[in-house]
GROMACS .gro file of C-alpha atoms in nm:
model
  289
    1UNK     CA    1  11.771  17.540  16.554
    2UNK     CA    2  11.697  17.808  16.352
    3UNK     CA    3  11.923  18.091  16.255
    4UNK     CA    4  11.828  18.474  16.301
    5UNK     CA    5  12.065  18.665  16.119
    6UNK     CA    6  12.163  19.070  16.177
    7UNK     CA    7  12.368  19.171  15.872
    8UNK     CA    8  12.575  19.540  15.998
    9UNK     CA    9  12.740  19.709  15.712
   10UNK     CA   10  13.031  19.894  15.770
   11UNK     CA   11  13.059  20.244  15.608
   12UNK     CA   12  13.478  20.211  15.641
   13UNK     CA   13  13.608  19.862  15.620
   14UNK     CA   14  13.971  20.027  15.692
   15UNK     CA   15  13.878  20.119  16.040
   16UNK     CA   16  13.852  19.867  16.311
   17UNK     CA   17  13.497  19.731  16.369
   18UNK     CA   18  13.468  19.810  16.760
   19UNK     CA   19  13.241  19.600  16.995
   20UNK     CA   20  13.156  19.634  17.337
   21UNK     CA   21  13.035  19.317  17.578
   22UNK     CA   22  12.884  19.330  17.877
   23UNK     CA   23  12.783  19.010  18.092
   24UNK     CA   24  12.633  18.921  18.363
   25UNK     CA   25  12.397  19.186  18.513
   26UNK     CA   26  12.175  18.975  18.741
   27UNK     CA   27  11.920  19.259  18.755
   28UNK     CA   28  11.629  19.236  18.960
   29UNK     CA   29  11.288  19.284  18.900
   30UNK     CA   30  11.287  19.528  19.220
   31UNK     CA   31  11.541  19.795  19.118
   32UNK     CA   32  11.599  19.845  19.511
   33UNK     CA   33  11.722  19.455  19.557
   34UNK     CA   34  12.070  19.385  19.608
   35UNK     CA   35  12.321  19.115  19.522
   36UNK     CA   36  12.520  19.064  19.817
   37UNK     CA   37  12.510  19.413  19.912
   38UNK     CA   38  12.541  19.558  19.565
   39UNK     CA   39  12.210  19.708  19.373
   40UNK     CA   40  12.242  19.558  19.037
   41UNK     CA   41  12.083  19.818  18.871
   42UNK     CA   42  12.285  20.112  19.046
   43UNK     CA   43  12.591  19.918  18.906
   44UNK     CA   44  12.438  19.839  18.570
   45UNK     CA   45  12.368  20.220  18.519
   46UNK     CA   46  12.694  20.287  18.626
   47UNK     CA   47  12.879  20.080  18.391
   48UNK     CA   48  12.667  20.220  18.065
   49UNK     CA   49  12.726  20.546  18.176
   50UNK     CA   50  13.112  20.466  18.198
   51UNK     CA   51  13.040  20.325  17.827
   52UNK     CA   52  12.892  20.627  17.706
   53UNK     CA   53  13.199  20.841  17.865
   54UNK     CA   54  13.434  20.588  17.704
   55UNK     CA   55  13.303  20.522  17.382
   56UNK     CA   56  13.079  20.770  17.247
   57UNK     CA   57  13.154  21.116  17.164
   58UNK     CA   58  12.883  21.413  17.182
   59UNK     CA   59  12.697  21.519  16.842
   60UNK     CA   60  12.387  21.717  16.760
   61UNK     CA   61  12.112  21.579  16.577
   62UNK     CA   62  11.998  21.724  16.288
   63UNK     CA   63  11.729  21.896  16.462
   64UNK     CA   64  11.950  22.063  16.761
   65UNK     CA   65  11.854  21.861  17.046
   66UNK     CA   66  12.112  21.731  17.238
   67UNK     CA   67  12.146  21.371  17.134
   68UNK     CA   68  12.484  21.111  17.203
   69UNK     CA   69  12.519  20.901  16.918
   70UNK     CA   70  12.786  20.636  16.951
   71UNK     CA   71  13.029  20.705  16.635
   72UNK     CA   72  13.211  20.411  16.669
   73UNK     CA   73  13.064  20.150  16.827
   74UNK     CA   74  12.848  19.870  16.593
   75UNK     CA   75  12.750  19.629  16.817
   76UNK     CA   76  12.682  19.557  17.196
   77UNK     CA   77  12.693  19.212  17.344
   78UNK     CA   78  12.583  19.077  17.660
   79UNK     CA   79  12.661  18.717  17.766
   80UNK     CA   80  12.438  18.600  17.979
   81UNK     CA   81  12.264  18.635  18.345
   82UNK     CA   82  12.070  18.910  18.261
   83UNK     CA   83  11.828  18.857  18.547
   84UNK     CA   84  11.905  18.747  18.902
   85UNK     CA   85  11.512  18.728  18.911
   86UNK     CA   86  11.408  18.645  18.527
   87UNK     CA   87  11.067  18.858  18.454
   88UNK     CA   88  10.931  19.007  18.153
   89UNK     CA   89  10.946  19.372  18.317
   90UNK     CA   90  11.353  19.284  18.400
   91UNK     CA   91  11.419  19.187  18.051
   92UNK     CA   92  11.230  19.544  17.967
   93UNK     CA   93  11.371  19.723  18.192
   94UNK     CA   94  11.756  19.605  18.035
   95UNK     CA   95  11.657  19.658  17.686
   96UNK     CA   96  11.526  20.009  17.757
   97UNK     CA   97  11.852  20.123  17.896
   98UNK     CA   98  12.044  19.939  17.614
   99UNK     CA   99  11.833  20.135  17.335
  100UNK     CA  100  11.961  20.443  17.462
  101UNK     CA  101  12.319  20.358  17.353
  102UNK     CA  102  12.168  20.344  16.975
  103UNK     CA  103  12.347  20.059  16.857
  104UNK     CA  104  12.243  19.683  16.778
  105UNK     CA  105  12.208  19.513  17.151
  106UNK     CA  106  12.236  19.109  17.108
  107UNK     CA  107  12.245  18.884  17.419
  108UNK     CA  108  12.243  18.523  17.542
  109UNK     CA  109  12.107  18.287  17.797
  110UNK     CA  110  12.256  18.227  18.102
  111UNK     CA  111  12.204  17.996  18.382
  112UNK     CA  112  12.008  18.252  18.549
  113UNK     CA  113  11.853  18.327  18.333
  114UNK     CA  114  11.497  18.171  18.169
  115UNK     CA  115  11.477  18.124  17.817
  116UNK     CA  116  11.157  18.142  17.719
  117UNK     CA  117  11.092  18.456  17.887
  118UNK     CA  118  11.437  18.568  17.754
  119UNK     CA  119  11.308  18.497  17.392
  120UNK     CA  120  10.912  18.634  17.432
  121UNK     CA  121  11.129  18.970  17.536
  122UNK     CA  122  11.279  19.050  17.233
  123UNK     CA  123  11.375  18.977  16.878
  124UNK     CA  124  11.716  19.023  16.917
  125UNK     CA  125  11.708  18.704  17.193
  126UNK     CA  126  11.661  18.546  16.840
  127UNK     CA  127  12.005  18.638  16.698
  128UNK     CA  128  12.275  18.402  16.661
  129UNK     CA  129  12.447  18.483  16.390
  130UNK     CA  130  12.598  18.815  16.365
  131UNK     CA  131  12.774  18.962  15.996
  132UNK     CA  132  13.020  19.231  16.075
  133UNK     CA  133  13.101  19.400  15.740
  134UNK     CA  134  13.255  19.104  15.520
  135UNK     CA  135  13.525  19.007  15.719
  136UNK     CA  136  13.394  18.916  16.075
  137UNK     CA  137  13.094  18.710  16.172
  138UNK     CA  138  12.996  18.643  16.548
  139UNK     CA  139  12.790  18.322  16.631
  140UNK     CA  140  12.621  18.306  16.935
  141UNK     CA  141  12.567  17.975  17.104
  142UNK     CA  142  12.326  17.878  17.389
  143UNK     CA  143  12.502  17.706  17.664
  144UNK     CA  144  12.250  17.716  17.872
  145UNK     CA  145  11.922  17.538  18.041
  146UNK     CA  146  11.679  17.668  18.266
  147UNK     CA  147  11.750  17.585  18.649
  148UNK     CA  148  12.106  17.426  18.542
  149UNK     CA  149  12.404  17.611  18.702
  150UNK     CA  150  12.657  17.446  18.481
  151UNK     CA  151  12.660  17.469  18.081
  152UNK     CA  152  12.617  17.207  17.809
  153UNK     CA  153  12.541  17.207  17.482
  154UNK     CA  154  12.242  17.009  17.297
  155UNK     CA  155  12.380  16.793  17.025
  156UNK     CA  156  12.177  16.980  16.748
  157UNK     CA  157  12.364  17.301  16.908
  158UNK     CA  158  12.684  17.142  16.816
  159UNK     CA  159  12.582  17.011  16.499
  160UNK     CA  160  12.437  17.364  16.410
  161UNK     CA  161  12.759  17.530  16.485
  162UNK     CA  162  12.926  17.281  16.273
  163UNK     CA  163  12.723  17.318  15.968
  164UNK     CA  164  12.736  17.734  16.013
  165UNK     CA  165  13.101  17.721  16.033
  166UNK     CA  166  13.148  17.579  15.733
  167UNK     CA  167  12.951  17.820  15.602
  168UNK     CA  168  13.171  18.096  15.674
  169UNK     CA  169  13.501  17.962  15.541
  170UNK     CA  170  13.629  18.322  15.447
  171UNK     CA  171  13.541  18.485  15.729
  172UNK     CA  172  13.679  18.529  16.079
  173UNK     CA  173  13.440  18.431  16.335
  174UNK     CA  174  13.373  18.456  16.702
  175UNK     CA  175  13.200  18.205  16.948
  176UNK     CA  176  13.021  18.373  17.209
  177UNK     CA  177  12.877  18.184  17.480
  178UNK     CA  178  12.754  18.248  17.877
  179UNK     CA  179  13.001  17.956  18.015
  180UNK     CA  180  13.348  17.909  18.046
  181UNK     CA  181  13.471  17.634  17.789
  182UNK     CA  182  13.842  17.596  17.935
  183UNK     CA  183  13.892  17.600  18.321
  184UNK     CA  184  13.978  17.955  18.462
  185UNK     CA  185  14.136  17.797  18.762
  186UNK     CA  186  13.931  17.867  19.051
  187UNK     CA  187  13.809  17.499  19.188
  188UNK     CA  188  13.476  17.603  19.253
  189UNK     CA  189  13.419  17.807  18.909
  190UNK     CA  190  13.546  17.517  18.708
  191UNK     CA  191  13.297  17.346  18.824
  192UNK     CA  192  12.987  17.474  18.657
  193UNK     CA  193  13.212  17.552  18.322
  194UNK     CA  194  13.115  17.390  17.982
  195UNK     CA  195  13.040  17.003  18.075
  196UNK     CA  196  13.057  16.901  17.721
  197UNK     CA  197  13.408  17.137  17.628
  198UNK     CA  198  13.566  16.824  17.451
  199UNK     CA  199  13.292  16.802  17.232
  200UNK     CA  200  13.301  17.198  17.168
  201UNK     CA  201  13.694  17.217  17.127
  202UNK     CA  202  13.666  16.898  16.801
  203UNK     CA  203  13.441  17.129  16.600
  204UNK     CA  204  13.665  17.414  16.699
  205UNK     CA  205  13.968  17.240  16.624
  206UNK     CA  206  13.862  17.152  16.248
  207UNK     CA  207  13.784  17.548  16.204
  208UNK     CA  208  14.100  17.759  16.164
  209UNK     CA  209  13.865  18.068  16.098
  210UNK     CA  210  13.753  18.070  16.451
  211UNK     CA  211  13.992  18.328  16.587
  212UNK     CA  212  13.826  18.365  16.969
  213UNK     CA  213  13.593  18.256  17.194
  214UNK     CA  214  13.397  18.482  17.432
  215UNK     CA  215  13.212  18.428  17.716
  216UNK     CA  216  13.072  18.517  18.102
  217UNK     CA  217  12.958  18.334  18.418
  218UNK     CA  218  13.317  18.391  18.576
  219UNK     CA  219  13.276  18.770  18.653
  220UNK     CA  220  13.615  18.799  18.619
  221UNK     CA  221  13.896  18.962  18.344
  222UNK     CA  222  14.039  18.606  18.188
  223UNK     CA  223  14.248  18.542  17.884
  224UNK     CA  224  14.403  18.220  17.750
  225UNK     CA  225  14.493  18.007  17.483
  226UNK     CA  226  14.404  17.735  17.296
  227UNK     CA  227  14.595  17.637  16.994
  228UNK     CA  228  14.553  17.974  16.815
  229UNK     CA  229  14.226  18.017  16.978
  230UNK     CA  230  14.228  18.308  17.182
  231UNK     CA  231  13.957  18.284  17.466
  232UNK     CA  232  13.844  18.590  17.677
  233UNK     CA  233  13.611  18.671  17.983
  234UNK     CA  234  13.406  18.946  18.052
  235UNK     CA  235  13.377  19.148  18.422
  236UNK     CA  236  13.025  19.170  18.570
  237UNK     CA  237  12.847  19.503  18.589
  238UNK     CA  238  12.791  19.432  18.973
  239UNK     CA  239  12.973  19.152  19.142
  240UNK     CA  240  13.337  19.003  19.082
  241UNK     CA  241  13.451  18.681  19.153
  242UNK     CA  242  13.838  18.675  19.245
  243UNK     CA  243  14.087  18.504  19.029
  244UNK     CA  244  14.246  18.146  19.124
  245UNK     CA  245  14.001  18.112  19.404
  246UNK     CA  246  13.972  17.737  19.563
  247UNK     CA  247  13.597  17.857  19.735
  248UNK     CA  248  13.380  18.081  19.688
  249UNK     CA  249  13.566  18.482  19.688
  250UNK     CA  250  13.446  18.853  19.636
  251UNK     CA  251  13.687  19.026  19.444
  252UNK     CA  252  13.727  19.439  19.561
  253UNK     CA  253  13.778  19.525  19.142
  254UNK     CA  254  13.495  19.721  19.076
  255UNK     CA  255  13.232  19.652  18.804
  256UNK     CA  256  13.331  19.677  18.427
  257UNK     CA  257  13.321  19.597  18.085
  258UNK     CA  258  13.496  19.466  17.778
  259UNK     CA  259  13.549  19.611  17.396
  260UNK     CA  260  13.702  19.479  17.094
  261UNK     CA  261  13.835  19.626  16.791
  262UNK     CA  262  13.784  19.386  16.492
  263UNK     CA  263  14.053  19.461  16.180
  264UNK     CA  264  14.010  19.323  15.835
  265UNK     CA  265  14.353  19.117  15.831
  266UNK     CA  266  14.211  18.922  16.180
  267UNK     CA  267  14.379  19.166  16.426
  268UNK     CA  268  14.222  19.144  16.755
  269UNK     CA  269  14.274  19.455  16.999
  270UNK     CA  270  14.040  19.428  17.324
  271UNK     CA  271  14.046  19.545  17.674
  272UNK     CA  272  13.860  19.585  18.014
  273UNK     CA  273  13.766  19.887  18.104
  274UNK     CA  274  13.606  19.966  18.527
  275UNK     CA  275  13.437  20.184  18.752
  276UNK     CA  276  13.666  20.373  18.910
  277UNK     CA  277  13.544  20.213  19.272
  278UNK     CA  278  13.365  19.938  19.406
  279UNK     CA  279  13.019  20.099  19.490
  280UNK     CA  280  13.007  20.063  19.880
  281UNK     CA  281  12.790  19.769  20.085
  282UNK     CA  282  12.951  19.455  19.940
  283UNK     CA  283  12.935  19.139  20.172
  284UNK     CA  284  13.257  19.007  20.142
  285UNK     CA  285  13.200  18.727  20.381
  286UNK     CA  286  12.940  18.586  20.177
  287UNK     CA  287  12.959  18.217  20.115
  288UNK     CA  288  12.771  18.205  19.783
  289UNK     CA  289  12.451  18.326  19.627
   0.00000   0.00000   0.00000
């Protein structure tokens, strides 16, 4: 595969490098269409404008206007399931309301998502390697293939990330992928995680710079670890999926989001931040979707 690079310099390596993920959208190309019950793009909108509340703070541009600029944020990333219905105009549609948040937007394929209108959309569908300053570098991985609900990597995937790790020796790095590489413990979620984990976790394991893995599909706040391998998941901007779950569950957490503050020493500081309420409609008796 080849590798699209974004280099960010940071002006202050002594402050923490802050990024923000977001997963699992499953916008619509009708904006009115809902997701059992919820309007995807209500919630989206929602949970960007909780983001600009949260981590931007008001300036004026040079010229007077009333402009937000984000003064601390470097770097949005969204793991996967963009679209509940993949189209060029959906794709548009996200990366218009993205630009307005002024930072670098990168973003992976998920399984419901379609990659080569996910790639034709934007540049930044390109990235998979990410340079944070000198310390941090954030490789994204495709773990996903069109019409597949579970995830799997390719072997040349696997083979990539093992030749880019060892390229980064120095450096602490971050995995981010759309599917969940260690079960979360709901019977039904676990089984459309990573098919091919084992062969994930041996690269991982001979890589003691990898410091966490991030990652969607389970619209749900997850942590665990692995070795020293911390691995996180990311709430949905519209639907949540409850926790330990044997079938098929709607959560009643509202939408949300996760950030991350990156130190120079490794540190890791992240949390989930939510709506305050679960926008109203929800069809909690739904068996699936």
């Amino acid at each position: 595969m080849n590798a699209g690079v974004l280099s960010i310099s940071i002006a202050d390596p002594s402050k923490p490098i802050r990024v923000v993920q977001i997963s699992d959208t499953h916008l619509f190309e009708d904006t009115s269409a809902k997701l059992l019950g919820m309007n995807t793009e209500d919630s989206f909108q929602a949970v960007i404008s909780l983001i600009k509340k949260e981590q931007f703070q008001q300036e004026f541009s040079p010229d007077h206007s009333n402009t937000r600029f984000s003064k601390d944020v470097e770097l949005f990333l969204t793991t996967g399931d963009t679209a509940q219905s993949p189209a060029q105009a959906t794709y548009k549609r996200f990366l218009d309301v993205m630009a307005t948040l002024n930072r670098p937007c990168v973003w992976l394929q998920g399984n419901h998502d379609l990659g080569e209108l996910l790639k034709d959309s934007t540049e930044c569908s390109n990235i998979n390697i990410v340079e944070l300053g000198t310390h941090w570098v954030i490789l994204m991985l495709n773990s996903a293939k069109d019409h597949e609900i579970s995830g799997q990597f390719t072997t040349q995937e696997l083979n990539w990330l093992k030749t880019t790790l060892a390229h980064y020796p120095d450096r602490h790095v971050i995995i981010a992928l759309h599917h969940h590489p260690l079960n979360v413990n709901s019977t039904w979620l676990d089984e459309s995680g990573l098919l091919n984990a084992q062969a994930f976790w041996a690269i991982i394991d001979d890589a003691p710079q990898v410091s966490l893995v991030i990652h969607g599909h389970v619209h749900q706040e997850f942590e665990a670890k692995r070795g020293s391998v911390k691995v996180l998941a990311c709430p949905s901007t519209c639907i949540q999926f409850k926790p330990q779950s044997d079938a098929f569950t709607i959560d009643k957490l509202p939408p949300g989001y996760r950030w991350f503050n990156l130190y120079a020493n490794g540190k890791i500081e992240t949390g989930v931040s939510r709506l305050e309420k679960l926008p109203a409609g929800v069809d909690f008796n739904s068996q699936g979707y």
